[in-house]
PDB file of C-alpha atoms in Angstrom:
ATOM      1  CA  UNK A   1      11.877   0.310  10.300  1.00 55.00           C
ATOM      2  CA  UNK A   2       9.879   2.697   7.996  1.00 61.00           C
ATOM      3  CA  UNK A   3      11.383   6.435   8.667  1.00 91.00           C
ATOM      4  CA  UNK A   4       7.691   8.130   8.044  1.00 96.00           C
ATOM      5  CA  UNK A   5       5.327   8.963  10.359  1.00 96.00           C
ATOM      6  CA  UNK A   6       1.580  10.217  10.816  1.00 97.00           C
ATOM      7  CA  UNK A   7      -0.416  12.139  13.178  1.00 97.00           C
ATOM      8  CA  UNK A   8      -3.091  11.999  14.789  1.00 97.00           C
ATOM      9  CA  UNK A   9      -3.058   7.894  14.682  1.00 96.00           C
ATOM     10  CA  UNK A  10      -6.332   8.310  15.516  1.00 97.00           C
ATOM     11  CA  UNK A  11      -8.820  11.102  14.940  1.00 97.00           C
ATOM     12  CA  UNK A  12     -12.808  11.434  15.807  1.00 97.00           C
ATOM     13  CA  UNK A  13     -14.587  14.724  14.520  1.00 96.00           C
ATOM     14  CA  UNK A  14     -17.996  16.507  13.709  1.00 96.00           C
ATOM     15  CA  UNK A  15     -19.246  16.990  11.050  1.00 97.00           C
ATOM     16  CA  UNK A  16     -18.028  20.323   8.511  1.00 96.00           C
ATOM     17  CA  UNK A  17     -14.658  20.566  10.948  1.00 96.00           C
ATOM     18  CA  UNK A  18     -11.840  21.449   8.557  1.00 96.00           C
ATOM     19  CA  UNK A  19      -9.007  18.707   9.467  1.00 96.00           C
ATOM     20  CA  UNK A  20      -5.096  18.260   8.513  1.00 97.00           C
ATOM     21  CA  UNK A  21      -3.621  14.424   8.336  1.00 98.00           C
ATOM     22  CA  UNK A  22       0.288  15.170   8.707  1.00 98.00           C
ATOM     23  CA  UNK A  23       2.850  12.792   7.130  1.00 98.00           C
ATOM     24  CA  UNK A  24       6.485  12.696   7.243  1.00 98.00           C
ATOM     25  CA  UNK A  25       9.289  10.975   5.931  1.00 97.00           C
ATOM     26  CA  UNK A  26      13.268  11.321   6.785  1.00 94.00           C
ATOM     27  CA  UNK A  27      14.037   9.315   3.644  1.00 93.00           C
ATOM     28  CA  UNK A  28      14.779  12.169   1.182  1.00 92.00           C
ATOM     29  CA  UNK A  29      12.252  10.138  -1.023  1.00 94.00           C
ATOM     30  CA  UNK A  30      10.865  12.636  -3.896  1.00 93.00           C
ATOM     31  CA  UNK A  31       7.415  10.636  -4.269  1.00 94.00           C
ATOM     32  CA  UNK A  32       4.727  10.364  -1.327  1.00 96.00           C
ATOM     33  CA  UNK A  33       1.270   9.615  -1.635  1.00 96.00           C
ATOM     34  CA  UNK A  34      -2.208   8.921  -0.383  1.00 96.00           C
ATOM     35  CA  UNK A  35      -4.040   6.104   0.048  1.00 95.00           C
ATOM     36  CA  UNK A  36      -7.546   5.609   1.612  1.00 96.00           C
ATOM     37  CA  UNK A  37      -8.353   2.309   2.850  1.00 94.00           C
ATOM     38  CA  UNK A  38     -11.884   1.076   3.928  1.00 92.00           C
ATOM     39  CA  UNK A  39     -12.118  -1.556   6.408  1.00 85.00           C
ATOM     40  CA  UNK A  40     -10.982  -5.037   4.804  1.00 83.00           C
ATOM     41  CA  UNK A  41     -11.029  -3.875   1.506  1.00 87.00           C
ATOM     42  CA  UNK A  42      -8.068  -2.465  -0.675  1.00 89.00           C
ATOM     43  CA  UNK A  43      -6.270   0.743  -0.486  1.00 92.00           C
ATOM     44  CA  UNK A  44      -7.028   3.511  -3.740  1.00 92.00           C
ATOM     45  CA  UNK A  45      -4.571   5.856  -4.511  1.00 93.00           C
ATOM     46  CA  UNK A  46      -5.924   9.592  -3.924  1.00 94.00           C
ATOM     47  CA  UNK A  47      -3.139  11.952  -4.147  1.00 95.00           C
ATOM     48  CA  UNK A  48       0.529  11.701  -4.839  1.00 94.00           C
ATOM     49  CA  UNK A  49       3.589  13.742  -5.635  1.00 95.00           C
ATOM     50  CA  UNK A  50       6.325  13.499  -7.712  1.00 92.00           C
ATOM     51  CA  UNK A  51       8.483  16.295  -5.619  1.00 94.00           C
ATOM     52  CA  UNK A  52       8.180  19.522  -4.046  1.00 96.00           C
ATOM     53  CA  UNK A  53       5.709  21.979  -5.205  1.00 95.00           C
ATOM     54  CA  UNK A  54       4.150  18.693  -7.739  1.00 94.00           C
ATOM     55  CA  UNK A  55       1.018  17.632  -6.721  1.00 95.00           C
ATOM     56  CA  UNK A  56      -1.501  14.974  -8.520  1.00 93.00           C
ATOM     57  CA  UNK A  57      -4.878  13.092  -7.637  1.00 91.00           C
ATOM     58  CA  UNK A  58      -4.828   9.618  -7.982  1.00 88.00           C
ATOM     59  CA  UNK A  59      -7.499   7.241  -9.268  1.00 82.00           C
ATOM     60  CA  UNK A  60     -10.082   7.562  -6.564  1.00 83.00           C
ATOM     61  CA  UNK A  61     -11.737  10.916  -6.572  1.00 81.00           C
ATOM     62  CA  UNK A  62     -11.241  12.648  -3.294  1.00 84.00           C
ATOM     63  CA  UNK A  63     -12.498  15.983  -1.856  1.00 89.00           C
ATOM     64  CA  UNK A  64      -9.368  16.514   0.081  1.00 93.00           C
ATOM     65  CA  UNK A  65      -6.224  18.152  -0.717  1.00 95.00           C
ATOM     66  CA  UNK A  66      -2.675  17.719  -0.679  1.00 96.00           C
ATOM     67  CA  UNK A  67       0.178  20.175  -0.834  1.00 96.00           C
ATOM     68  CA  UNK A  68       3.904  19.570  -0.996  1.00 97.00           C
ATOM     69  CA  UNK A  69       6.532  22.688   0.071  1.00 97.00           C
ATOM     70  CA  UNK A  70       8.831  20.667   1.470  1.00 96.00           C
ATOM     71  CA  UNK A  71      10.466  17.453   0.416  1.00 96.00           C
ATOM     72  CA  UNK A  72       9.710  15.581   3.848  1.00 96.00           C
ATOM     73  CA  UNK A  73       6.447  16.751   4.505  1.00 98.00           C
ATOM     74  CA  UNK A  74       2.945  15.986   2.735  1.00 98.00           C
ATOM     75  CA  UNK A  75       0.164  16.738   4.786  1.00 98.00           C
ATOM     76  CA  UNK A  76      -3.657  15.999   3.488  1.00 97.00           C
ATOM     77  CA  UNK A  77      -6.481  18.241   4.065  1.00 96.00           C
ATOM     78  CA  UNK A  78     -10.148  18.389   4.056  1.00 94.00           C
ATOM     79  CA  UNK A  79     -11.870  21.696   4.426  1.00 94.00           C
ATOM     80  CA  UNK A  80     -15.375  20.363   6.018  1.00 95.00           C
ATOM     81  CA  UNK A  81     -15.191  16.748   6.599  1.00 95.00           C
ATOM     82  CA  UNK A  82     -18.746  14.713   6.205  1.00 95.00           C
ATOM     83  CA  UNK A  83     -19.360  10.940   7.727  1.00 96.00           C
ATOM     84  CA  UNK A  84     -19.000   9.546   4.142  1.00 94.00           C
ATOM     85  CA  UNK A  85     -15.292  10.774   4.738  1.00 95.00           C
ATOM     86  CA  UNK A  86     -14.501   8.436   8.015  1.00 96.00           C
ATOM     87  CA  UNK A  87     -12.004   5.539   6.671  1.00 96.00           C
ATOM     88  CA  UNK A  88      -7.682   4.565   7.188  1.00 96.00           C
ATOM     89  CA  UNK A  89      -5.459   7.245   5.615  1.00 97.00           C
ATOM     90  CA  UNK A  90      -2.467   5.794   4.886  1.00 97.00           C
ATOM     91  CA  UNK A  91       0.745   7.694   3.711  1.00 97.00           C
ATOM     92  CA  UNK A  92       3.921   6.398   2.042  1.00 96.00           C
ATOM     93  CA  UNK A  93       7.157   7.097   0.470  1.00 96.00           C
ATOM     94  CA  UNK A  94       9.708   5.708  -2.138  1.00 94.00           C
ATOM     95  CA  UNK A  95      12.742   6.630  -4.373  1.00 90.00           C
ATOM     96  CA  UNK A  96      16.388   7.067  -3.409  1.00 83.00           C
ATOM     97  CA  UNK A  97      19.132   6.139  -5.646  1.00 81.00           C
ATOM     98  CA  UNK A  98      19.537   2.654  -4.669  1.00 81.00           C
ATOM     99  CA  UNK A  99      17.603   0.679  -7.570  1.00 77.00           C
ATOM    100  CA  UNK A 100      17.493  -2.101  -5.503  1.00 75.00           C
ATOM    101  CA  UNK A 101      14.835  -0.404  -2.729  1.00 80.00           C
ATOM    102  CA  UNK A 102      13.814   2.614  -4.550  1.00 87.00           C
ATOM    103  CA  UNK A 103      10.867   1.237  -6.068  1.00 90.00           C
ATOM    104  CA  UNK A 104       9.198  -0.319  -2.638  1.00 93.00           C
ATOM    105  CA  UNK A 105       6.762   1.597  -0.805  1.00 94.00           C
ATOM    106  CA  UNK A 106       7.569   2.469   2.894  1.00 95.00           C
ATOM    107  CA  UNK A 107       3.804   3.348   4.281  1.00 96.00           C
ATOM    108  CA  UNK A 108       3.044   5.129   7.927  1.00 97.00           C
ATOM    109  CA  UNK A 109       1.143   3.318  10.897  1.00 95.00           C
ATOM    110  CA  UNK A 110      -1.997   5.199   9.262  1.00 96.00           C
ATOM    111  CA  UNK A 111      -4.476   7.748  10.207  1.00 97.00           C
ATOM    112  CA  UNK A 112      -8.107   5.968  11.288  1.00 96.00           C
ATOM    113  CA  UNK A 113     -10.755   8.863  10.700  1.00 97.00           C
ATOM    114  CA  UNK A 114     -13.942   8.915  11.850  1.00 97.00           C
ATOM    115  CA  UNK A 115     -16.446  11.991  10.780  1.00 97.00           C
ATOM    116  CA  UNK A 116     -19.708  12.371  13.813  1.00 96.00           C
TER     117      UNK A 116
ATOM    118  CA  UNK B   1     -10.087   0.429 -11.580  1.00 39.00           C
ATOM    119  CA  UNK B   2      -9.249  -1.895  -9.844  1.00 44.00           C
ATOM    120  CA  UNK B   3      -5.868  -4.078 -10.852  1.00 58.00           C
ATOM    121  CA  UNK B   4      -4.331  -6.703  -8.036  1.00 64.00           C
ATOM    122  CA  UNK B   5      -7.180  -9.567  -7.163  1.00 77.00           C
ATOM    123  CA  UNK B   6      -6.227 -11.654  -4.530  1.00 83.00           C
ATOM    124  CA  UNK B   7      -7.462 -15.646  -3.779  1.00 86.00           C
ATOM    125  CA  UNK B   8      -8.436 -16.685  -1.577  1.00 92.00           C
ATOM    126  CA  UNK B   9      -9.668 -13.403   0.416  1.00 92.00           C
ATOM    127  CA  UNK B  10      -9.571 -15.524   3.729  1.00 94.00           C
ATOM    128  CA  UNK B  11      -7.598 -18.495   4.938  1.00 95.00           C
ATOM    129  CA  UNK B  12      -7.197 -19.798   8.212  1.00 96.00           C
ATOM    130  CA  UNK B  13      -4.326 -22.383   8.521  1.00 96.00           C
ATOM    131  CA  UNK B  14      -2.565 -24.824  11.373  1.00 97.00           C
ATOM    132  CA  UNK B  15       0.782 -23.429  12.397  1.00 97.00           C
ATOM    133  CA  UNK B  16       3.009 -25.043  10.707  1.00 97.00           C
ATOM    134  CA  UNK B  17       1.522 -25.146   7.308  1.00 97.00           C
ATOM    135  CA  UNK B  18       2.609 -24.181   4.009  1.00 98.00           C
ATOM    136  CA  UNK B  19      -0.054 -20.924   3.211  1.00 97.00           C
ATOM    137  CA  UNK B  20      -0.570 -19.743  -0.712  1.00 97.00           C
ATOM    138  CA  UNK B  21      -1.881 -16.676  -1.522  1.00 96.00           C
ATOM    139  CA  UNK B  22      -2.984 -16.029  -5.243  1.00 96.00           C
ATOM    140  CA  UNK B  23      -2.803 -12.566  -7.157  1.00 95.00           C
ATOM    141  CA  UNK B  24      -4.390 -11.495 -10.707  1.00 95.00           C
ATOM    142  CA  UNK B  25      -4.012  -8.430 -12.530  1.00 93.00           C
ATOM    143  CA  UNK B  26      -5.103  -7.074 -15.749  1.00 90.00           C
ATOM    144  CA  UNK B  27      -2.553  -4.760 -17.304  1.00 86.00           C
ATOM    145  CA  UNK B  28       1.234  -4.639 -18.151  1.00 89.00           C
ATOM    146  CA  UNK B  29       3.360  -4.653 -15.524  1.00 91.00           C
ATOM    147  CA  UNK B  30       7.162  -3.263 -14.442  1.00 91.00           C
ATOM    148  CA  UNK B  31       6.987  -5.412 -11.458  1.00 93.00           C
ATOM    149  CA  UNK B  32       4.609  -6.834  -8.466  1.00 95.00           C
ATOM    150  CA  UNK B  33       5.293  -6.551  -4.722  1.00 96.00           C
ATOM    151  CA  UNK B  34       3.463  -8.243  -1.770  1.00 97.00           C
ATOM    152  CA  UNK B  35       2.819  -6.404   0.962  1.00 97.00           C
ATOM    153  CA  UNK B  36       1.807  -7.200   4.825  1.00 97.00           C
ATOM    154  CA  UNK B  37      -0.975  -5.151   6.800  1.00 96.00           C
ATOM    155  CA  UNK B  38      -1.420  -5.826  10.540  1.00 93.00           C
ATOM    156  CA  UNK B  39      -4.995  -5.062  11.839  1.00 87.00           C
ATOM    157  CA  UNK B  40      -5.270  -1.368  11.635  1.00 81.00           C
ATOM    158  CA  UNK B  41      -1.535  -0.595  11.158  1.00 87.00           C
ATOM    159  CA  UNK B  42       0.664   0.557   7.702  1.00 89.00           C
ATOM    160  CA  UNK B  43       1.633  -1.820   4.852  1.00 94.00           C
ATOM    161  CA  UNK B  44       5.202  -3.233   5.644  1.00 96.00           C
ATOM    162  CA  UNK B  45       7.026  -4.531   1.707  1.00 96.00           C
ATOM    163  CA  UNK B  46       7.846  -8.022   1.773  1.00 97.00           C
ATOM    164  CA  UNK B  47       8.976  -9.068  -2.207  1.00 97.00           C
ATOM    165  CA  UNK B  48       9.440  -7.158  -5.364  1.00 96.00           C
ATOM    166  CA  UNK B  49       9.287  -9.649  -8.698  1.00 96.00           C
ATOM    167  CA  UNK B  50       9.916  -7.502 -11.542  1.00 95.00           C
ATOM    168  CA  UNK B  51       7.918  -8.873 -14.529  1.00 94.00           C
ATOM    169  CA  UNK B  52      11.239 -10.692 -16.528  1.00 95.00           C
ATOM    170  CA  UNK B  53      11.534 -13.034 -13.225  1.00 97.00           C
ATOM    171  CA  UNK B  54       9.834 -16.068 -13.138  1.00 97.00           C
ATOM    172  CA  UNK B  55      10.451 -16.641  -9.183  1.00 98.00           C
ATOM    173  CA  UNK B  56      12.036 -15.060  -6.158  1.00 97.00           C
ATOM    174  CA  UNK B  57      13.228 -16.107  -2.757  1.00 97.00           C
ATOM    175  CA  UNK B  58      13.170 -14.085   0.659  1.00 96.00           C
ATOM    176  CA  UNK B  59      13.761 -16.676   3.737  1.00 97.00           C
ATOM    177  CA  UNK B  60      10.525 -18.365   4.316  1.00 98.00           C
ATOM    178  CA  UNK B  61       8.863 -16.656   1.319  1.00 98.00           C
ATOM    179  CA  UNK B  62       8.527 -17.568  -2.323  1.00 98.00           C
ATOM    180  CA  UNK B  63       7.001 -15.580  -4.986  1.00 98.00           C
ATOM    181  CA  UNK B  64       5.884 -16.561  -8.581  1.00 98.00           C
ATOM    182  CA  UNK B  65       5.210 -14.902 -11.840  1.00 98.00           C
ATOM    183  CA  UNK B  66       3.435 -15.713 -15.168  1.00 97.00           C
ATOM    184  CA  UNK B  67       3.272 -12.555 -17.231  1.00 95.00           C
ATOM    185  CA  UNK B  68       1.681 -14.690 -19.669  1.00 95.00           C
ATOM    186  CA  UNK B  69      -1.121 -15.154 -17.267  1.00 95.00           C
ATOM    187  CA  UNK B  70      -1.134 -12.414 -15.478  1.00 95.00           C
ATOM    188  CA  UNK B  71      -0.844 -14.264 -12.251  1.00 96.00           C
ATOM    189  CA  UNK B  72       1.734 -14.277  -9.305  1.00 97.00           C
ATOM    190  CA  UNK B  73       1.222 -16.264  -5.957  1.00 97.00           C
ATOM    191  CA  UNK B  74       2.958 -15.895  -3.052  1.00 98.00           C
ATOM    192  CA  UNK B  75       3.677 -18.915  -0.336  1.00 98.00           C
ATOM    193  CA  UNK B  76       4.859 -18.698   3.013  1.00 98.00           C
ATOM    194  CA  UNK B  77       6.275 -21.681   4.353  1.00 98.00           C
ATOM    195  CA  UNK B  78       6.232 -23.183   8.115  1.00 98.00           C
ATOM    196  CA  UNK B  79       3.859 -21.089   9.040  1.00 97.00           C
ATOM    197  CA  UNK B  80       3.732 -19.146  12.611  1.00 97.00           C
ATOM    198  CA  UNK B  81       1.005 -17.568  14.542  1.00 96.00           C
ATOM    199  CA  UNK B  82       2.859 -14.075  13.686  1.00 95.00           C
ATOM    200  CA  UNK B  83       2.215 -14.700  10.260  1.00 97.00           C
ATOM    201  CA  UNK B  84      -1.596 -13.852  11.137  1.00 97.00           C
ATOM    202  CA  UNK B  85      -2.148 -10.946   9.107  1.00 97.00           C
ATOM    203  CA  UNK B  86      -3.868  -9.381   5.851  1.00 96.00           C
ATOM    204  CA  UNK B  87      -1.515  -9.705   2.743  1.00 97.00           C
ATOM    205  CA  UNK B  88      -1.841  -7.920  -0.988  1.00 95.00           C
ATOM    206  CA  UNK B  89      -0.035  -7.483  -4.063  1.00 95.00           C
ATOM    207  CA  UNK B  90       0.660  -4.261  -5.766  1.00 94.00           C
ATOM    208  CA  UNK B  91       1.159  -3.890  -9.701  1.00 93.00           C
ATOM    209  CA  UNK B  92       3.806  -0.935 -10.118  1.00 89.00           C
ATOM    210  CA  UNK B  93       2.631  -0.729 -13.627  1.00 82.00           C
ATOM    211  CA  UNK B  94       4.523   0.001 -17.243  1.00 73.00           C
ATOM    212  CA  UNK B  95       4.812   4.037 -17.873  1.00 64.00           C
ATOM    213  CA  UNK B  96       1.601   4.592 -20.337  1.00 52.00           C
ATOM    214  CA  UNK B  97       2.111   8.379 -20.376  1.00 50.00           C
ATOM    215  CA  UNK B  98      -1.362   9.023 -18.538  1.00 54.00           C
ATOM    216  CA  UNK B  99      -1.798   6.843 -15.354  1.00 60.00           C
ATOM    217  CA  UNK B 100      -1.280   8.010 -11.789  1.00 67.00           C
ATOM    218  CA  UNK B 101       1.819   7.034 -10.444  1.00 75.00           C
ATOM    219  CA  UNK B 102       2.004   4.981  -7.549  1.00 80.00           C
ATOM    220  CA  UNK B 103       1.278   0.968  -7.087  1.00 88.00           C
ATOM    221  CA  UNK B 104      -2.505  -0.284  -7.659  1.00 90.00           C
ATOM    222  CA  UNK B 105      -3.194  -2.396  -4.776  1.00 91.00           C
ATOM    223  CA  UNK B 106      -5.719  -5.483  -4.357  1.00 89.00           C
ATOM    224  CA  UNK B 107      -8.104  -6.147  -2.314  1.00 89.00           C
ATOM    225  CA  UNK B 108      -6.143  -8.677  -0.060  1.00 93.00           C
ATOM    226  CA  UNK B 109      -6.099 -12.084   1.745  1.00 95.00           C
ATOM    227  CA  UNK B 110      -6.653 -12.527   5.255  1.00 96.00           C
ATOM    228  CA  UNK B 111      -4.471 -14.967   6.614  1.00 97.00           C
ATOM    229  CA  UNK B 112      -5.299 -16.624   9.908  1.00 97.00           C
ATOM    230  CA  UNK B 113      -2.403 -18.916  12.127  1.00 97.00           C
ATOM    231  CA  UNK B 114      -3.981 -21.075  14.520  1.00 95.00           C
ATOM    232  CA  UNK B 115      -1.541 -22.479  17.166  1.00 89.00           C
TER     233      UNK B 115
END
């Protein structure tokens, strides 16, 4: 069993709200990221970290942001969400000193957004 | 852009049955890992191949690799109706001093166990 964890699981707002995606991991892993996932389709990378206080977008351009003060915690924001932001936010974790699991991503159930 | 491509993206098999799942990527690789999605739920790590192994075992799983064709396909064997679920590979690729960390993921098969 994965040891991170997301809130809401499911979220429904209007339009220009400003929203927070929470994700947490017990793991002591130094790398978490985002991942936004469309409906049957694959996930893109958005944001990840390398630590605390690193922060990095990924591949797909996103208007949300990410910020990192604590090890365990790596909560996504946007600051006025829009319809063409409604999709699966999924979180994850890896890295520990075990070379044998540290490279594996452990993900959370997922955030399912959808922007009125 | 995009690097894991699955085949087929849908398959629909009798329980029982052997299932194969195909994977292509483009660029160098440290190692590929499938992954499992339920509907609507996180990814859950099944198999890591790192790119000098040729094949891998995990109970009713076996995974392949051809660096040379940038190819890996993973089958699941005696299938069950839990098996029924969406299932994509993920490049973790070599350290170019540029990319984004983190694995590039396909776009997935969708695997269907009929009883």
């Amino acid at each position: 069993e994965a040891d991170i964890y997301q809130t809401p699981r499911y979220l429904v707002i209007g339009t220009g709200k400003k929203i927070t995606l929470e994700c947490s991991q017990t793991m002591g892993h130094d790398k978490m990221y985002w991942y936004q996932q469309d409906p049957g389709m694959e996930l893109h990378l958005i944001h990840y970290s390398y630590g605390v206080n690193s922060t990095e977008k990924g591949d797909l351009s996103s208007e949300s942001t990410v910020s990192r003060i604590r090890t365990e915690h790596f909560p996504l924001t946007l600051e006025s969400a829009r319809p063409s932001h409604t999709s699966q936010y999924l979180c994850a974790s890896r890295g520990g000193i075990d070379v044998a699991t540290n490279e594996k991503l452990f993900f959370g159930s997922g955030t399912q957004l959808s922007v009125l | 852009s995009q690097q894991g491509e699955e085949d087929p993206q849908a398959l629909s098999i009798q329980e029982g049955e052997n299932a194969t799942m195909n994977c292509s990527y483009k660029t160098s690789i440290n190692n590929l890992q499938w992954y499992r999605q339920n509907s609507g739920r996180g990814l859950v790590h099944l198999i890591l191949i790192r790119s000098n192994e040729r094949e891998k075992h995990s109970g009713r799983l076996r995974v392949t690799l051809d660096t040379s064709k940038k190819s890996s396909s993973l089958l699941i064997t005696a299938s069950r109706a839990a098996d029924t679920a969406s299932y994509f590979c993920a490049t973790d690729a070599l350290w170019s001093g540029g990319g984004a960390d983190g694995l590039t993921f396909g776009k997935g098969t969708h695997l269907i166990i009929q009883p």
